[in-house]
Short mmCIF file of C-alpha atoms in Angstrom, two decimals:
data_model
loop_
_atom_site.label_atom_id
_atom_site.label_comp_id
_atom_site.label_asym_id
_atom_site.label_seq_id
_atom_site.Cartn_x
_atom_site.Cartn_y
_atom_site.Cartn_z
CA MET A 1 0.00 0.00 0.00
CA LYS A 2 1.69 3.20 -1.21
CA SER A 3 1.27 6.46 0.64
CA ARG A 4 0.31 9.37 -1.62
CA THR A 5 2.87 12.12 -1.08
CA SER A 6 3.67 14.96 -3.48
CA ARG A 7 5.17 18.45 -3.57
CA LEU A 8 2.77 21.29 -2.87
CA ASP A 9 3.03 22.88 -6.33
CA ARG A 10 2.35 19.52 -8.01
CA PHE A 11 -0.60 18.85 -5.73
CA ILE A 12 -2.12 22.28 -6.46
CA SER A 13 -1.74 21.83 -10.23
CA GLN A 14 -3.39 18.40 -10.07
CA ASN A 15 -6.27 19.42 -7.79
CA SER A 16 -7.20 22.93 -8.90
CA ALA A 17 -7.35 25.21 -11.94
CA PHE A 18 -3.96 26.72 -11.05
CA SER A 19 -0.65 25.68 -12.64
CA LEU A 20 2.69 24.73 -11.09
CA ALA A 21 3.95 28.26 -11.76
CA ASP A 22 0.90 29.84 -10.09
CA THR A 23 1.68 28.20 -6.75
CA ARG A 24 4.45 30.67 -5.79
CA LEU A 25 2.05 33.60 -6.08
CA LEU A 26 -0.68 31.75 -4.16
CA ILE A 27 1.79 31.12 -1.34
CA ALA A 28 2.93 34.77 -1.32
CA GLN A 29 -0.69 35.88 -1.09
CA LYS A 30 -1.29 33.39 1.78
CA ARG A 31 -4.11 31.69 -0.09
CA ILE A 32 -2.96 28.11 0.67
CA PHE A 33 -3.16 26.56 4.13
CA LEU A 34 -1.72 23.20 5.17
CA ASP A 35 -3.07 21.76 8.42
CA GLY A 36 -4.28 25.21 9.43
CA ARG A 37 -1.03 27.07 8.69
CA ALA A 38 -0.18 29.26 5.70
CA ALA A 39 2.01 27.43 3.18
CA HIS A 40 5.55 28.82 2.82
CA SER A 41 7.23 26.80 0.04
CA ILE A 42 6.31 25.07 -3.20
CA GLN A 43 8.43 22.15 -1.99
CA GLN A 44 6.34 21.43 1.09
CA LYS A 45 5.18 17.83 1.22
CA VAL A 46 1.50 17.03 0.95
CA THR A 47 0.76 13.57 2.35
CA GLU A 48 -2.43 11.58 2.00
CA PHE A 49 -3.55 13.02 5.36
CA THR A 50 -2.52 16.68 4.96
CA HIS A 51 -5.49 19.04 5.33
CA VAL A 52 -5.21 21.38 2.31
CA VAL A 53 -7.29 24.56 1.87
CA LEU A 54 -7.05 26.90 -1.14
CA ASP A 55 -9.04 30.16 -1.18
CA GLY A 56 -11.27 28.75 1.57
CA CYS A 57 -12.00 25.57 -0.38
CA CYS A 58 -10.88 22.23 1.09
CA LEU A 59 -8.87 20.20 -1.45
CA ARG A 60 -7.97 17.30 0.86
CA ASP A 61 -9.35 16.22 4.21
CA ASN A 62 -8.49 12.54 4.57
CA ARG A 63 -8.34 11.24 8.12
CA PRO A 64 -6.04 8.38 9.19
CA VAL A 65 -7.80 5.38 10.74
CA TYR A 66 -6.16 2.71 12.91
CA LEU A 67 -8.22 -0.23 14.15
CA MET A 68 -7.57 -3.57 15.83
CA LEU A 69 -9.84 -6.60 15.52
CA ASN A 70 -10.06 -9.90 17.39
CA LYS A 71 -10.61 -12.24 14.45
CA PRO A 72 -12.68 -15.38 15.05
CA ARG A 73 -12.04 -18.75 13.43
CA GLY A 74 -13.62 -19.14 9.97
CA VAL A 75 -13.38 -15.45 9.02
CA VAL A 76 -11.31 -14.47 5.98
CA SER A 77 -8.66 -11.74 6.09
CA ALA A 78 -10.03 -10.04 2.97
CA THR A 79 -12.21 -7.11 2.00
CA LYS A 80 -14.73 -9.37 0.23
CA ASP A 81 -15.28 -13.09 -0.26
CA SER A 82 -18.13 -15.03 -1.90
CA ARG A 83 -17.97 -17.99 0.51
CA HIS A 84 -16.96 -16.72 3.94
CA SER A 85 -17.47 -13.77 6.26
CA THR A 86 -14.60 -11.30 6.11
CA VAL A 87 -12.91 -9.15 8.72
CA MET A 88 -14.55 -6.14 7.07
CA ASP A 89 -17.97 -7.59 7.91
CA LEU A 90 -17.01 -7.18 11.58
CA VAL A 91 -15.90 -3.55 11.23
CA ASP A 92 -18.33 -0.72 11.93
CA HIS A 93 -16.59 2.48 10.81
CA PRO A 94 -17.61 5.18 8.30
CA GLN A 95 -14.25 4.87 6.49
CA LYS A 96 -14.10 1.06 6.41
CA HIS A 97 -14.05 1.05 2.58
CA GLU A 98 -10.64 2.85 2.71
CA LEU A 99 -8.97 0.32 5.01
CA HIS A 100 -6.47 -2.41 4.21
CA ILE A 101 -5.39 -5.34 6.37
CA VAL A 102 -1.98 -5.30 8.02
CA GLY A 103 -0.69 -8.85 8.43
CA ARG A 104 -3.38 -11.27 7.29
CA LEU A 105 -4.34 -14.36 9.25
CA ASP A 106 -5.42 -17.68 7.73
CA LEU A 107 -9.08 -18.69 7.70
CA ASN A 108 -8.78 -20.79 10.86
CA THR A 109 -6.17 -18.65 12.65
CA THR A 110 -7.63 -16.38 15.30
CA GLY A 111 -6.55 -13.22 17.05
CA LEU A 112 -5.16 -9.78 16.41
CA VAL A 113 -5.64 -8.14 13.02
CA LEU A 114 -4.72 -4.50 12.37
CA LEU A 115 -6.53 -2.35 9.80
CA THR A 116 -5.61 1.12 8.55
CA ASN A 117 -5.68 3.49 5.59
CA ASP A 118 -2.13 4.69 6.38
CA GLY A 119 0.27 2.92 4.04
CA ALA A 120 3.45 4.22 5.64
CA TRP A 121 2.31 3.05 9.09
CA SER A 122 1.36 -0.42 7.89
CA ARG A 123 4.74 -0.87 6.19
CA LYS A 124 6.46 -0.20 9.51
CA VAL A 125 4.34 -2.89 11.13
CA SER A 126 5.12 -5.43 8.41
CA LEU A 127 8.83 -4.88 7.71
CA PRO A 128 11.15 -7.31 9.55
CA GLU A 129 13.66 -4.45 9.87
CA THR A 130 11.30 -2.74 12.32
CA LYS A 131 11.85 -5.77 14.61
CA LEU A 132 8.26 -5.64 15.82
CA ALA A 133 7.49 -8.92 17.60
CA LYS A 134 4.36 -10.80 16.57
CA ILE A 135 3.41 -13.22 19.34
CA TYR A 136 1.35 -16.37 18.76
CA GLU A 137 -0.09 -19.08 20.97
CA VAL A 138 0.16 -22.48 19.27
CA THR A 139 -1.47 -25.85 19.93
CA LEU A 140 0.19 -28.88 18.31
CA SER A 141 -0.61 -32.50 17.56
CA LYS A 142 2.67 -33.94 18.92
CA PRO A 143 4.68 -33.22 22.07
CA LEU A 144 7.29 -30.45 22.02
CA THR A 145 10.96 -30.81 23.01
CA ASP A 146 13.79 -28.41 23.76
CA GLU A 147 15.13 -29.14 20.26
CA TYR A 148 12.38 -26.89 18.87
CA ILE A 149 13.72 -23.95 20.88
CA ARG A 150 17.23 -24.33 19.44
CA VAL A 151 16.09 -24.80 15.83
CA PHE A 152 13.68 -21.86 15.93
CA ARG A 153 16.40 -19.65 17.43
CA GLU A 154 18.88 -20.60 14.69
CA GLY A 155 16.34 -20.26 11.84
CA ILE A 156 14.75 -22.76 9.47
CA TYR A 157 15.55 -23.00 5.77
CA PHE A 158 12.58 -22.68 3.38
CA ALA A 159 13.72 -24.23 0.08
CA TYR A 160 10.84 -22.84 -2.00
CA GLU A 161 11.88 -19.22 -1.37
CA ASP A 162 15.56 -20.11 -0.75
CA ILE A 163 15.54 -18.24 2.56
CA THR A 164 16.25 -18.95 6.20
CA THR A 165 13.83 -17.60 8.76
CA ARG A 166 15.05 -14.96 11.17
CA PRO A 167 15.69 -16.06 14.76
CA ALA A 168 12.44 -16.76 16.59
CA ARG A 169 11.79 -17.18 20.30
CA LEU A 170 9.81 -20.25 21.36
CA GLU A 171 8.52 -20.74 24.89
CA ILE A 172 7.11 -24.19 25.66
CA LEU A 173 4.02 -23.86 27.86
CA SER A 174 3.05 -27.54 28.04
CA ASP A 175 3.64 -30.75 26.09
CA TYR A 176 1.38 -29.56 23.27
CA THR A 177 1.28 -25.76 23.59
CA ALA A 178 3.81 -22.98 23.07
CA ARG A 179 4.18 -19.23 22.69
CA LEU A 180 6.11 -18.10 19.60
CA SER A 181 7.60 -14.65 18.91
CA LEU A 182 8.48 -13.67 15.31
CA VAL A 183 9.63 -10.43 13.68
CA GLU A 184 8.63 -11.48 10.16
CA GLY A 185 5.59 -12.98 8.46
CA LYS A 186 6.36 -15.33 5.59
CA TYR A 187 3.56 -17.28 3.89
CA HIS A 188 2.14 -19.80 6.41
CA GLN A 189 5.37 -19.31 8.35
CA VAL A 190 4.29 -20.66 11.74
CA LYS A 191 2.77 -23.83 10.30
CA ARG A 192 5.80 -24.39 8.06
CA MET A 193 8.23 -23.95 10.94
CA PHE A 194 6.48 -26.62 12.98
CA GLY A 195 6.16 -28.63 9.79
CA TYR A 196 9.95 -28.94 9.87
CA PHE A 197 9.34 -31.35 12.78
CA ARG A 198 6.28 -32.86 11.06
CA ASN A 199 4.17 -31.51 13.88
CA GLU A 200 0.75 -30.29 12.79
CA VAL A 201 -0.57 -26.97 14.12
CA LEU A 202 -4.08 -27.60 15.49
CA ALA A 203 -4.78 -24.05 16.65
CA LEU A 204 -3.02 -20.73 16.12
CA HIS A 205 -3.86 -17.47 17.86
CA ARG A 206 -2.06 -14.11 17.47
CA VAL A 207 -2.11 -12.31 20.82
CA SER A 208 -0.05 -9.20 20.10
CA VAL A 209 1.91 -7.15 17.59
CA GLY A 210 4.64 -5.21 19.32
CA HIS A 211 3.04 -3.44 22.29
CA ILE A 212 -0.48 -3.76 20.79
CA SER A 213 -2.30 -6.54 22.64
CA LEU A 214 -5.72 -8.18 22.36
CA GLU A 215 -6.18 -8.01 26.12
CA GLY A 216 -9.71 -6.90 26.96
CA LEU A 217 -11.06 -7.12 23.39
CA ASP A 218 -13.76 -9.76 22.89
CA GLU A 219 -13.69 -12.10 19.90
CA GLY A 220 -15.35 -10.60 16.83
CA HIS A 221 -15.05 -7.06 18.18
CA CYS A 222 -12.82 -4.18 17.07
CA ARG A 223 -11.70 -0.87 18.51
CA GLN A 224 -9.65 2.15 17.53
CA LEU A 225 -6.00 2.15 18.54
CA THR A 226 -4.97 4.65 21.19
CA CYS A 227 -2.70 7.57 20.34
CA GLU A 228 0.09 5.85 22.27
CA GLU A 229 -0.31 2.58 20.34
CA ILE A 230 -0.16 4.44 17.03
CA ALA A 231 2.77 6.65 17.99
CA VAL A 232 5.05 3.86 19.20
CA ILE A 233 4.97 2.27 15.73
CA GLU A 234 5.27 5.65 13.96
CA ASN A 235 8.47 6.30 15.91
CA GLN A 236 10.11 2.97 15.10
#
C-alpha cells in the first residue's frame, strides 16, 4: 500500500485550476493553508492526510484510521469473499471502505488483526527491519521438546523461497502448547516452521503485535487504537 505524497506545487496543479507556476504567487498571497497554517514553500510535502485549503475551499481532508480486531475462526482476512465472512464484515466504521489489512491471518487462525488506511504506518508494522514482535499461541498434535527452541532460534531454511527464517523465540508452555515470537511474516510461516518437525498446528492465535495486545477485546469485536499505540509504531 503506497502512501500518496507529493510536492505542494504539483498537488495544487493536479487538484485545482492553477498551474505549477501559479503556486508561488498563491503562497505569497497566503491563499494556501496546510493543516491550518499558511504554506511557505512550493516544496512542502502534501501527504495523503494533509489538510489542504485553497481560497477557503478544502482540497484534501483525509483522516487516518487505525483499528484492531479480534478475528474469530472461519473469518477471511479479505475485503470481500463469496464464501466466507470477512474481517470487514465485523468492522463498523464510516471509512471502512478505505482500510487495508496489516498482516493477514489464515481462515482458521484467530486473534489480532490490524486495519488502517495509512500505508506508511502499515509498512512499519510489516517490515522485519522494524523488529516488531508478533506473538502467537500455538497448539500442536505432537509433544514439544527443547530441540524446537534451538532450531527456531537458529532459523529454518525454506527451500521454495531459498531463505532462512530470522531467529524466533519459542517458549514451551506444556507438552502440546507454546508461545512463539516472530519479527517477520512469511507465507504460512508458523505452520511451516512446525512442519519442519512434522508436527501439525491444530490451533493458532495471534495475541499481540509489538506493544499492541488483544487483552480486553472480545472475539469478533474491534476498537480504535490509542494515540500511544499508534505513535510507538510511527516512531520505530
